[in-house]
Every structure is written in C-alpha cells, then in structure tokens.
Tab-separated table of C-alpha atoms and ligand atoms in Angstrom:
chain	number	residue	atom	x	y	z
A	179	UNK	CA	55.380	103.720	83.097
A	180	UNK	CA	53.281	101.072	81.414
A	181	UNK	CA	53.606	99.133	78.201
A	182	UNK	CA	51.142	98.808	75.323
A	183	UNK	CA	48.890	95.747	75.429
A	184	UNK	CA	49.129	92.791	73.077
A	185	UNK	CA	45.386	92.127	73.021
A	186	UNK	CA	44.454	95.079	70.760
A	187	UNK	CA	47.073	93.937	68.231
A	188	UNK	CA	45.460	90.524	67.840
A	189	UNK	CA	43.175	90.009	64.930
A	190	UNK	CA	41.337	86.808	64.167
A	191	UNK	CA	41.653	83.677	66.279
A	192	UNK	CA	43.084	84.142	69.744
A	193	UNK	CA	45.486	81.231	69.405
A	194	UNK	CA	49.258	81.739	69.312
A	195	UNK	CA	51.421	78.983	67.851
A	196	UNK	CA	54.631	78.645	69.886
A	197	UNK	CA	57.520	77.897	67.530
A	198	UNK	CA	60.864	76.194	68.129
A	199	UNK	CA	62.853	76.929	64.966
A	200	UNK	CA	66.193	75.626	63.778
A	201	UNK	CA	66.561	77.556	60.543
A	202	UNK	CA	65.300	80.544	58.600
A	203	UNK	CA	64.598	78.193	55.684
A	204	UNK	CA	62.029	76.440	57.874
A	205	UNK	CA	60.740	79.544	59.648
A	206	UNK	CA	59.317	81.312	56.618
A	207	UNK	CA	57.272	78.463	55.047
A	208	UNK	CA	56.097	77.399	58.519
A	209	UNK	CA	54.899	80.927	59.309
A	210	UNK	CA	53.249	81.121	55.878
A	211	UNK	CA	51.381	77.844	56.501
A	212	UNK	CA	50.131	79.051	59.905
A	213	UNK	CA	49.049	82.428	58.549
A	214	UNK	CA	47.315	80.750	55.590
A	215	UNK	CA	45.504	78.547	58.119
A	216	UNK	CA	44.245	81.688	59.883
A	217	UNK	CA	46.725	82.028	62.779
A	218	UNK	CA	48.772	85.182	62.383
A	219	UNK	CA	50.121	85.852	65.903
A	220	UNK	CA	53.256	83.737	66.237
A	221	UNK	CA	55.636	83.324	69.174
A	222	UNK	CA	59.146	82.228	68.223
A	223	UNK	CA	61.016	80.879	71.247
A	224	UNK	CA	64.568	81.888	72.091
A	225	UNK	CA	65.510	78.252	72.586
A	226	UNK	CA	67.595	77.787	69.463
A	227	UNK	CA	70.569	79.694	68.035
A	228	UNK	CA	68.485	80.559	64.956
A	229	UNK	CA	65.597	82.161	66.860
A	230	UNK	CA	66.546	85.827	66.380
A	231	UNK	CA	67.274	85.344	62.666
A	232	UNK	CA	63.934	83.544	62.346
A	233	UNK	CA	62.068	86.486	63.905
A	234	UNK	CA	63.845	88.829	61.491
A	235	UNK	CA	62.960	86.640	58.509
A	236	UNK	CA	59.295	86.252	59.480
A	237	UNK	CA	58.970	89.990	60.184
A	238	UNK	CA	60.456	90.804	56.771
A	239	UNK	CA	58.948	88.071	54.613
A	240	UNK	CA	55.582	87.172	56.140
A	241	UNK	CA	53.927	90.590	56.395
A	242	UNK	CA	50.592	89.230	57.599
A	243	UNK	CA	52.207	87.628	60.667
A	244	UNK	CA	52.474	89.399	64.013
A	245	UNK	CA	55.683	87.848	65.292
A	246	UNK	CA	56.908	87.954	68.875
A	247	UNK	CA	59.796	86.401	70.763
A	248	UNK	CA	59.377	84.235	73.833
A	249	UNK	CA	61.566	82.373	76.325
A	250	UNK	CA	63.275	85.669	77.244
A	251	UNK	CA	65.102	84.682	80.400
A	252	UNK	CA	67.935	87.257	80.604
A	253	UNK	CA	67.824	91.058	80.561
A	254	UNK	CA	69.942	91.296	77.404
A	255	UNK	CA	67.399	89.251	75.438
A	256	UNK	CA	64.925	92.132	75.410
A	257	UNK	CA	66.876	94.599	73.273
A	258	UNK	CA	67.919	91.714	71.000
A	259	UNK	CA	64.283	90.778	70.505
A	260	UNK	CA	63.250	94.364	69.736
A	261	UNK	CA	66.160	94.814	67.314
A	262	UNK	CA	65.213	91.603	65.490
A	263	UNK	CA	61.735	93.027	64.853
A	264	UNK	CA	59.696	91.225	67.516
A	265	UNK	CA	56.333	92.961	67.986
A	266	UNK	CA	55.724	91.441	71.430
A	267	UNK	CA	57.788	89.734	74.125
A	268	UNK	CA	57.180	86.752	76.398
A	269	UNK	CA	59.037	85.186	79.349
A	270	UNK	CA	58.363	81.945	81.206
A	271	UNK	CA	58.827	83.790	84.535
A	272	UNK	CA	59.664	87.237	85.910
A	273	UNK	CA	62.484	88.872	87.840
A	274	UNK	CA	63.098	92.515	88.718
A	275	UNK	CA	65.837	92.765	86.083
A	276	UNK	CA	63.596	91.285	83.389
A	277	UNK	CA	60.830	93.725	84.307
A	278	UNK	CA	63.225	96.656	83.907
A	279	UNK	CA	64.538	95.389	80.565
A	280	UNK	CA	60.995	94.765	79.305
A	281	UNK	CA	59.820	98.258	80.265
A	282	UNK	CA	62.754	99.759	78.345
A	283	UNK	CA	61.591	98.170	75.062
A	284	UNK	CA	58.184	99.850	74.934
A	285	UNK	CA	56.733	96.631	73.479
A	286	UNK	CA	53.847	94.523	74.781
A	287	UNK	CA	55.253	92.007	77.282
A	288	UNK	CA	53.782	88.884	78.830
A	289	UNK	CA	55.769	87.788	81.888
A	290	UNK	CA	55.151	84.213	83.003
A	291	UNK	CA	53.456	83.421	86.289
A	292	UNK	CA	52.305	80.145	87.845
A	293	UNK	CA	50.826	81.271	91.170
A	294	UNK	CA	48.683	84.053	92.605
A	295	UNK	CA	51.702	85.515	94.433
A	296	UNK	CA	53.682	85.677	91.206
A	297	UNK	CA	50.752	87.337	89.448
A	298	UNK	CA	50.595	89.895	92.275
A	299	UNK	CA	54.306	90.626	91.889
A	300	UNK	CA	53.874	91.065	88.110
A	301	UNK	CA	50.943	93.395	88.835
A	302	UNK	CA	53.176	95.469	91.146
A	303	UNK	CA	55.609	95.958	88.263
A	304	UNK	CA	52.704	97.253	86.169
A	305	UNK	CA	52.033	94.219	83.994
A	306	UNK	CA	48.380	93.417	83.326
A	307	UNK	CA	48.709	90.793	80.578
A	308	UNK	CA	50.419	87.667	81.900
A	309	UNK	CA	51.425	84.283	80.550
A	310	UNK	CA	50.052	81.504	82.796
A	311	UNK	CA	52.710	78.814	82.513
A	312	UNK	CA	52.832	75.844	82.508
A	313	UNK	CA	49.071	76.174	82.358
A	314	UNK	CA	47.796	72.603	82.452
A	315	UNK	CA	50.264	71.490	85.099
A	316	UNK	CA	49.118	74.384	87.292
A	317	UNK	CA	45.408	73.686	87.151
A	318	UNK	CA	44.301	74.790	83.674
A	319	UNK	CA	40.855	76.364	83.362
A	320	UNK	CA	39.800	75.904	87.033
A	321	UNK	CA	42.948	77.695	88.218
A	322	UNK	CA	42.315	80.581	85.817
A	323	UNK	CA	38.722	80.788	87.048
A	324	UNK	CA	39.982	80.902	90.638
A	325	UNK	CA	42.317	83.825	89.893
A	326	UNK	CA	39.653	85.950	88.184
A	327	UNK	CA	38.066	87.490	91.312
A	328	UNK	CA	41.456	88.015	92.976
A	329	UNK	CA	43.063	89.808	90.048
A	330	UNK	CA	40.243	91.530	88.203
A	331	UNK	CA	42.505	93.744	86.063
A	332	UNK	CA	44.678	90.896	84.823
A	333	UNK	CA	44.209	89.064	81.501
A	334	UNK	CA	46.010	85.805	80.828
A	335	UNK	CA	47.546	83.988	77.895
A	336	UNK	CA	47.923	80.418	79.181
A	337	UNK	CA	50.465	78.109	77.530
A	338	UNK	CA	52.041	74.799	78.448
A	339	UNK	CA	50.313	71.480	77.872
A	340	UNK	CA	47.344	72.941	75.965
A	341	UNK	CA	45.888	70.795	73.179
A	342	UNK	CA	43.049	71.323	70.704
A	343	UNK	CA	40.537	69.710	73.092
A	344	UNK	CA	41.232	72.329	75.812
A	345	UNK	CA	40.935	75.383	73.580
A	346	UNK	CA	37.242	76.198	73.785
A	347	UNK	CA	36.952	75.823	77.560
A	348	UNK	CA	39.986	78.017	78.204
A	349	UNK	CA	39.126	80.689	75.634
A	350	UNK	CA	35.630	80.996	77.059
A	351	UNK	CA	37.057	82.374	80.329
A	352	UNK	CA	36.654	86.156	80.596
A	353	UNK	CA	40.153	86.623	82.042
A	354	UNK	CA	41.801	84.821	79.094
A	355	UNK	CA	42.568	86.958	76.027
A	356	UNK	CA	44.540	84.321	74.074
A	357	UNK	CA	46.266	80.983	74.522
A	358	UNK	CA	49.284	79.350	72.933
A	359	UNK	CA	51.166	76.151	72.423
A	360	UNK	CA	53.332	73.932	70.322
A	361	UNK	CA	50.647	71.393	69.428
A	362	UNK	CA	50.089	73.274	66.142
A	363	UNK	CA	53.615	72.615	64.924
A	364	UNK	CA	54.527	68.967	65.597
A	365	UNK	CA	58.322	68.546	65.439
A	366	UNK	CA	58.053	65.675	62.917
A	367	UNK	CA	55.866	67.707	60.544
A	368	UNK	CA	58.226	70.682	60.746
A	369	UNK	CA	61.320	68.523	60.257
A	370	UNK	CA	59.811	66.896	57.181
A	371	UNK	CA	58.362	70.173	55.897
A	372	UNK	CA	54.802	68.858	55.884
A	373	UNK	CA	53.285	72.346	55.569
A	374	UNK	CA	49.902	70.968	54.506
A	375	UNK	CA	49.644	69.257	57.921
A	376	UNK	CA	50.551	72.495	59.734
A	377	UNK	CA	48.005	74.358	57.601
A	378	UNK	CA	45.335	71.790	58.528
A	379	UNK	CA	46.119	72.012	62.271
A	380	UNK	CA	46.041	75.812	62.111
A	381	UNK	CA	42.701	75.858	60.261
A	382	UNK	CA	41.192	73.409	62.752
A	383	UNK	CA	42.413	75.511	65.676
A	384	UNK	CA	41.248	78.745	64.066
A	385	UNK	CA	37.750	77.294	63.779
A	386	UNK	CA	37.694	76.727	67.576
A	387	UNK	CA	38.411	80.328	68.493
A	388	UNK	CA	36.042	83.261	68.415
A	389	UNK	CA	37.716	86.091	66.479
A	390	UNK	CA	39.228	88.854	68.601
I	463	3PG	C1	55.753	77.770	75.994
I	463	3PG	O1	56.890	78.203	76.013
I	463	3PG	O2	54.771	78.500	75.982
I	463	3PG	C2	55.540	76.319	76.070
I	463	3PG	O3	56.679	75.572	75.905
I	463	3PG	C3	54.468	75.826	75.190
I	463	3PG	O4	54.052	74.710	75.828
I	463	3PG	P1	53.638	73.366	75.067
I	463	3PG	O5	54.877	72.907	74.347
I	463	3PG	O6	53.223	72.413	76.146
I	463	3PG	O7	52.525	73.734	74.121
C-alpha cells in the first residue's frame, strides 16, 4: 500500500511555513497573512496543546490554505491529525509503529530522516517523499546532492535551520520538492500580532521560489 504524494497538492511557491501556535485566535490571522503573502501550504506543529484546534480552525476558516500537522511522534497522533482536518502529515523521524499509523490515514506523509540509512528504511516502508531534518545541521544542500544518486526515487522537503538566504540553492536541487521552516513566523512578531511583518516575510520568500 502506498500513500498519495504531497507534491501534486502544492500550488505556488514551494515553501512551507512551520508554525508553533498557542491559540486559535492567533492561528487564523497568522495563516491569513501567510496565504495573502503567497504561501498557502502550512505545517502546524504538534508542540503546543492548541495545535489540533489550530489545524481545525485554519482548515475551516482559511479555505485557501493547505494545512498539515507536523511533529507527529506517537502512533495516536496520526488519527488525531486526520480528524482535525490535516491534509498532510509530518514527523521528525520514523519508527515502524509510526509508519503503520501513517499508512492507515491515507494522507500524504513526510517521515523525517537525517541519514542515508534512515532514508533507506523509510523507502522500505514505501515512503518516497521525506523530510530531511534538521537539514542545515546535517549538511544542507551538499548532503541533499550527495543523496540524489543513491536514492533516485526519493524527493525531499528539508527543514531545520533554513533561512531566506538558503532557499534558492536548496530549491534548485532536483531531489527537493519543497522546503520549510520557522523563519517566516518570528515568535516576537506572532506574539505581538504583527501580521504585516509576517505578510512581508511571506511575500519575500514567495518571490524566491519557482512556482510548483
Ligand atoms: C521543523 O519542525 O521542521 C523545524 O523545527 C523547523 O526548523 P527551524 O525552526 O530551524 O526552521
């Protein structure tokens, strides 16, 4: 059994803001600012108690967003994510139990890998779209280039330590279909509801990415 891919669902810039959200009241205007700036694929992280409610709110109230849930580290997170309305799923790593839970959802899933061996294990489970994490700590663009001939069927979404200045180099790699990060949503700007700043960062990032 194999899952649908995320790549065909992407439209526009291939940049995925990674969101750490404390409240639904923040989630909706933040998602609206990112979408207005041109970034519509959003990964909410399951790192806060509000994360599932935030996915639900974005799915219901920001129709132009494609919202997924990341930081899925336990098997039970997968059904919770699907029930909240997540359109894609992401984990920082992979275990056999997570693979099973992911396959049961029928949703696109990006398991995290940091090494060639881990990518090979993910491949054995049937996954072809992988999160390379933490990307910059593990070699960034040169590491992705090195994996291309070894894993020709695999496409990566690197995240972890990526900033605006790395975007073009990484997105130009043929085995990269998207990249993500938190640099688009600085904690201070979110806390103080500076949506114009988020909109500006999103627009600047969108301009760096060829449309998918
Ligand atoms: C993730 O979960 O993808 C990362 O925490 C994003 O990494 P960053 O905060 O370094 O962008």
